[in-house]
Tab-separated table of C-alpha atoms in Angstrom:
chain	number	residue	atom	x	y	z
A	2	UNK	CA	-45.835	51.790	-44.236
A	3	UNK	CA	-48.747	50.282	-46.043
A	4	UNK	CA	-46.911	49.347	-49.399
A	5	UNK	CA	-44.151	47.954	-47.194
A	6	UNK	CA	-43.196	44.091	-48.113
A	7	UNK	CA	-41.253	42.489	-46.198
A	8	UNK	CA	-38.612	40.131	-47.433
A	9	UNK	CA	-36.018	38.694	-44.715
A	10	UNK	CA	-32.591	38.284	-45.554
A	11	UNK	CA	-30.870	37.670	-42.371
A	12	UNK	CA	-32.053	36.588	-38.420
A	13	UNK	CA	-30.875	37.773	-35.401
A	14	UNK	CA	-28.241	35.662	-33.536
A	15	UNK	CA	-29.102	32.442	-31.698
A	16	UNK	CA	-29.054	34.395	-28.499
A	17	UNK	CA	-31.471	37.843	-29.239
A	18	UNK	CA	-29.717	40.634	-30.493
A	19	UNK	CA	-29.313	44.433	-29.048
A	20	UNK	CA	-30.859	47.481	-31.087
A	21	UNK	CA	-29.925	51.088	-31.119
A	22	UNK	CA	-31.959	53.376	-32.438
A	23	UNK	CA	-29.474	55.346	-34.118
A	24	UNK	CA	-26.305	54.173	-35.303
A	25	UNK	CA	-24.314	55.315	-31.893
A	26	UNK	CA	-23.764	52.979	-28.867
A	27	UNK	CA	-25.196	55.592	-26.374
A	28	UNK	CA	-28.719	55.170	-28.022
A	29	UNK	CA	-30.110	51.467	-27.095
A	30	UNK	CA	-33.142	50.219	-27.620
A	31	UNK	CA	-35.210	47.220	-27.245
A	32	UNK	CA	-33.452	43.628	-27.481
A	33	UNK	CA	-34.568	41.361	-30.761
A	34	UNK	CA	-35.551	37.706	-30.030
A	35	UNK	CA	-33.798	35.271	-31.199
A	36	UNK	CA	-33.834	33.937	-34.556
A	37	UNK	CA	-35.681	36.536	-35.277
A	38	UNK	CA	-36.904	37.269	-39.309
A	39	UNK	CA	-35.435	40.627	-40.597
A	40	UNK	CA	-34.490	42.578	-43.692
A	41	UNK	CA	-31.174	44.402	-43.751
A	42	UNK	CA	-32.180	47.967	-44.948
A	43	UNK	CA	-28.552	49.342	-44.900
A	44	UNK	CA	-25.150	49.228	-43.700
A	45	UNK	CA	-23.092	51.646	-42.366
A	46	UNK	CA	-19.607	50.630	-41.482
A	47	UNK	CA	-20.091	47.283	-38.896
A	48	UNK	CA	-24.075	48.807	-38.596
A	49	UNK	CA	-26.569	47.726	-39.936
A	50	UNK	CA	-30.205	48.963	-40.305
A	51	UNK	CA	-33.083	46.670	-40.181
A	52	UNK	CA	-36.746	46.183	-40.065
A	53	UNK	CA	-39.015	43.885	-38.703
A	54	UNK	CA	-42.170	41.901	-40.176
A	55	UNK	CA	-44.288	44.614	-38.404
A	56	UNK	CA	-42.522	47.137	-39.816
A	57	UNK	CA	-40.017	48.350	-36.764
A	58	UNK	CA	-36.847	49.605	-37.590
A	59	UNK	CA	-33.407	49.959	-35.682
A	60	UNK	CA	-29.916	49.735	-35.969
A	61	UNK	CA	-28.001	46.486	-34.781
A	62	UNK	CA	-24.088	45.237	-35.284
A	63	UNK	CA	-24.504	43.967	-38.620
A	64	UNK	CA	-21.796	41.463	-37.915
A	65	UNK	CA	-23.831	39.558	-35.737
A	66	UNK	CA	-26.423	38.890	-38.705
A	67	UNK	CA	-27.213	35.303	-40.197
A	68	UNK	CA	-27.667	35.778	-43.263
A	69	UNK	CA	-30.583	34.089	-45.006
A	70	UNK	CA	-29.496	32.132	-48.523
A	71	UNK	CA	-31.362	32.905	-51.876
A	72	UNK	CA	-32.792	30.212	-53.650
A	73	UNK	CA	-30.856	29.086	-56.380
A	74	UNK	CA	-31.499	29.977	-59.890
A	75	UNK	CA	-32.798	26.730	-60.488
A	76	UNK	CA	-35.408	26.221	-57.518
A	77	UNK	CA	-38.463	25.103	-58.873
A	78	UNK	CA	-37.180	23.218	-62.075
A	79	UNK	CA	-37.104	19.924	-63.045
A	80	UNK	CA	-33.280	18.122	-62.623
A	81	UNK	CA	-31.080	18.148	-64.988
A	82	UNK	CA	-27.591	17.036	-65.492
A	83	UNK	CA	-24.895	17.096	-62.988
A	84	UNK	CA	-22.797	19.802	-63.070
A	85	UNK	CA	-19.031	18.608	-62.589
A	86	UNK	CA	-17.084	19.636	-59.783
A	87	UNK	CA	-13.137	19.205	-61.491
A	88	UNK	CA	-13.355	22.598	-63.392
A	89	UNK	CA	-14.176	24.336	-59.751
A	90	UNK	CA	-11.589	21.774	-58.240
A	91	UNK	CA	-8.978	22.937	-60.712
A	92	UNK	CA	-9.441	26.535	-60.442
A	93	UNK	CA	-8.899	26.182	-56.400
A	94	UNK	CA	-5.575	24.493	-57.637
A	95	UNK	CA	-4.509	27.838	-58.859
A	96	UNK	CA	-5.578	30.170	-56.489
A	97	UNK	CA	-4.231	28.065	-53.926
A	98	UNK	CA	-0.362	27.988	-55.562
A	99	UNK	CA	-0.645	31.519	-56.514
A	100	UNK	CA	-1.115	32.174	-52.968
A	101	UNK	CA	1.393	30.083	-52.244
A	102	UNK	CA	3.694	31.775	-54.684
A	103	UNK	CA	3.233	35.261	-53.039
A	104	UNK	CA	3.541	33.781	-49.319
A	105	UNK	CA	6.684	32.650	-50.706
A	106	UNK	CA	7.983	35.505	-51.947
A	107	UNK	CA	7.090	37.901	-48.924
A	108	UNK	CA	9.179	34.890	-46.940
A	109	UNK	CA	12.191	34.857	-48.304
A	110	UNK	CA	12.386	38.644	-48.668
A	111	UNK	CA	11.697	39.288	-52.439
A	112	UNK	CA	8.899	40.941	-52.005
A	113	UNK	CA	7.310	43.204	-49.512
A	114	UNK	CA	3.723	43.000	-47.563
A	115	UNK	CA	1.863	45.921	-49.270
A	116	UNK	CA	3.190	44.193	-52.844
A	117	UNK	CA	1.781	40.932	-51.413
A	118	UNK	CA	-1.522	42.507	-50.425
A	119	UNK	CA	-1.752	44.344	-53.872
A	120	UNK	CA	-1.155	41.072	-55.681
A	121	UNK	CA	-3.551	38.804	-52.848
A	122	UNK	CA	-6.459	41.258	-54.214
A	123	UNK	CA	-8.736	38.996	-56.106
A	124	UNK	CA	-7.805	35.534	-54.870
A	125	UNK	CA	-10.508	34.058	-53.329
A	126	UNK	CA	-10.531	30.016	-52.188
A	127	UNK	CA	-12.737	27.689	-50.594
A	128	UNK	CA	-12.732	24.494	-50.300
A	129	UNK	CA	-13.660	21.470	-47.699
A	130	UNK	CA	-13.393	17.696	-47.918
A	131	UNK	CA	-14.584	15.418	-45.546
A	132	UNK	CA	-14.505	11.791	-46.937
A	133	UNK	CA	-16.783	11.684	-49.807
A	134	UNK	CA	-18.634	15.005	-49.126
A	135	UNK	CA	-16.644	18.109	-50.530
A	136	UNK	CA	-17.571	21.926	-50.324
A	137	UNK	CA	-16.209	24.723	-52.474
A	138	UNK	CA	-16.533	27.998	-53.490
A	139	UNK	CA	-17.725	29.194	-56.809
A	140	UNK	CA	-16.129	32.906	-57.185
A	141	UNK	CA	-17.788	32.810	-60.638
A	142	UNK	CA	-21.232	33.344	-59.150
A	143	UNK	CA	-20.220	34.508	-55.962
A	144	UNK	CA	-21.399	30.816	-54.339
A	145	UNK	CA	-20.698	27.345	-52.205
A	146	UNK	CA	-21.511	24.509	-53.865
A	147	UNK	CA	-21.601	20.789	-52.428
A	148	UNK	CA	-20.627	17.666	-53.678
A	149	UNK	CA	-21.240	13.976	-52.652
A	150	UNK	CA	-19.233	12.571	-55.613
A	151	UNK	CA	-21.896	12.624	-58.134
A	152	UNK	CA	-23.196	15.682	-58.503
A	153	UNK	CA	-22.642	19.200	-57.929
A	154	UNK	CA	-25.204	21.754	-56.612
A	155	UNK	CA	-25.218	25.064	-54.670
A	156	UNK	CA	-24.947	24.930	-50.761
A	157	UNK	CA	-25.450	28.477	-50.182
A	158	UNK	CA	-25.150	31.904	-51.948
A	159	UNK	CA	-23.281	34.766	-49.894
A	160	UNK	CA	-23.923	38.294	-49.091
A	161	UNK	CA	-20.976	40.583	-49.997
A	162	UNK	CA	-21.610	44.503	-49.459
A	163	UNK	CA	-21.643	46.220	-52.451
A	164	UNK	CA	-19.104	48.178	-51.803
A	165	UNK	CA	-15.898	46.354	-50.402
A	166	UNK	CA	-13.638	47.735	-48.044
A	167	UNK	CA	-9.417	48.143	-47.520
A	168	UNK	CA	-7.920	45.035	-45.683
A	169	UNK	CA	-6.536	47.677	-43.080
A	170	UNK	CA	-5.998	46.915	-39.434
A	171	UNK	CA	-7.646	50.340	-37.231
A	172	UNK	CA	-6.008	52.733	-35.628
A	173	UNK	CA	-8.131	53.076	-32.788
A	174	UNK	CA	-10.917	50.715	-31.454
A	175	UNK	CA	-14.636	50.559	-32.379
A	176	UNK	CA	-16.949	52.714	-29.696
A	177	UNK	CA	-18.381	50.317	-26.940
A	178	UNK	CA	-21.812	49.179	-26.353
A	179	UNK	CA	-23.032	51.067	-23.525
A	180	UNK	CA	-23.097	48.878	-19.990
A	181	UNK	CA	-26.491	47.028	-19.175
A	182	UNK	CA	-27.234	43.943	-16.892
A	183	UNK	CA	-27.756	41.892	-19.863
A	184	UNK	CA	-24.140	43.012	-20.522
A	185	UNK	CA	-24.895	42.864	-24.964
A	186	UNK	CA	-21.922	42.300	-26.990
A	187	UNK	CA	-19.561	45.164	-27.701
A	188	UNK	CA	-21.766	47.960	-30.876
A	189	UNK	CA	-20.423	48.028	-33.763
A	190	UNK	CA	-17.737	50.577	-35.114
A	191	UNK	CA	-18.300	53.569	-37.352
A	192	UNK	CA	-17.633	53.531	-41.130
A	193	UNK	CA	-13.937	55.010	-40.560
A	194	UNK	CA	-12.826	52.388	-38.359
A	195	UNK	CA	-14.676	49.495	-39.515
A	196	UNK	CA	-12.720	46.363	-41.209
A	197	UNK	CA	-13.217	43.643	-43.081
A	198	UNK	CA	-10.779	40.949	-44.700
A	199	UNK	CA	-10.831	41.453	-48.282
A	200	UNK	CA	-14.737	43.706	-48.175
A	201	UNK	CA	-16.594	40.923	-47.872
A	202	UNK	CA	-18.464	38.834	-44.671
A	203	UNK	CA	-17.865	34.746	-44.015
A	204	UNK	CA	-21.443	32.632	-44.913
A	205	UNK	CA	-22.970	31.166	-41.986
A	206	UNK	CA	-25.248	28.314	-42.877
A	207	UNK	CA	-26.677	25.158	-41.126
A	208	UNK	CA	-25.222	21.578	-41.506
A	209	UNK	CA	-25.445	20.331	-45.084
């Protein structure tokens, strides 16, 4: 692998992470330390395939993953003016009573759940206040984007998989880890069974 370069995009969890070395639970392998730098290769259902600085490879429950936030398209450049937060603000107005709309609706019996979740499909809202400080989401450019009441800049960027998935519940359970005295957290599931809300993973990131 001598024209490999390496370029992390997630770490392993706070407490070390188990490996396989195939996508299946009944092939473990060693344990990753924690916090450790590595570059998410592939997916495959809640798998994931990574590779280490050295150049080690193995499979690992990609939902365990911290992601690792790009810089923003403006790193490096001098400041410039303050982008405003209201347009953002406004558009989280929307979403949020067009949500509320639908909710309403599947209430009161005009409208059923699959309608509701075929109408939900494209509404995405985030938003936090805490006194001064606010937080919200940017589904322009796929983003979070912080606020202290005088300027607006990006928190964080997220990593969706390219290609989404059905909000489904499973039929059946994802395979188990196989039993060590470390006792790792439960392997992921296969591509069939695997599930995610609306085909897209929650940002983890540090304090602002």
């Amino acid at each position: 692998m001598n024209d490999f370069a390496f370029r992390p995009t997630h770490v392993a969890a706070q407490d070390g992470m188990p490996t396989w070395t195939a996508p299946d639970p009944s092939h473990p392998s060693a344990r990753l330390d924690p916090l450790l730098p590595v570059q998410l290769l592939d997916r495959e259902g809640d798998w994931g395939r990574i590779v280490c600085s050295n150049g080690w490879s193995a499979w690992v429950d990609g939902r365990l993953l911290i992601s690792l936030p790009d810089d923003p398209p403006a790193a490096g450049l001098p400041p410039g003016r303050a982008a405003d937060p209201r347009p953002l603000l406004a558009e989280a107005e929307r979403v949020l009573g067009r949500h509320r709309e639908l909710l309403e609706d599947l209430a009161t019996g005009r409208s059923d759940l699959e309608t509701f979740r075929r109408l939900c499909q494209g509404l995405r809202l985030g938003l936090v206040v805490d006194g001064d400080a606010l937080w919200v989401f940017d589904p322009a450019h796929d983003r979070w984007c912080y606020c202290d009441g005088l300027q607006l800049q990006t928190y964080v960027t997220t990593d969706r998989p390219v290609d989404p998935v059905p909000d489904l519940v499973p039929e059946s359970a994802p395979p188990a880890a196989p039993a060590t005295p470390e006792a790792p957290a439960p392997a992921p599931g296969r591509a069939p069974g695997a599930v995610r809300p609306a085909g897209y993973e929650p940002t983890r990131a540090g304090e602002p």
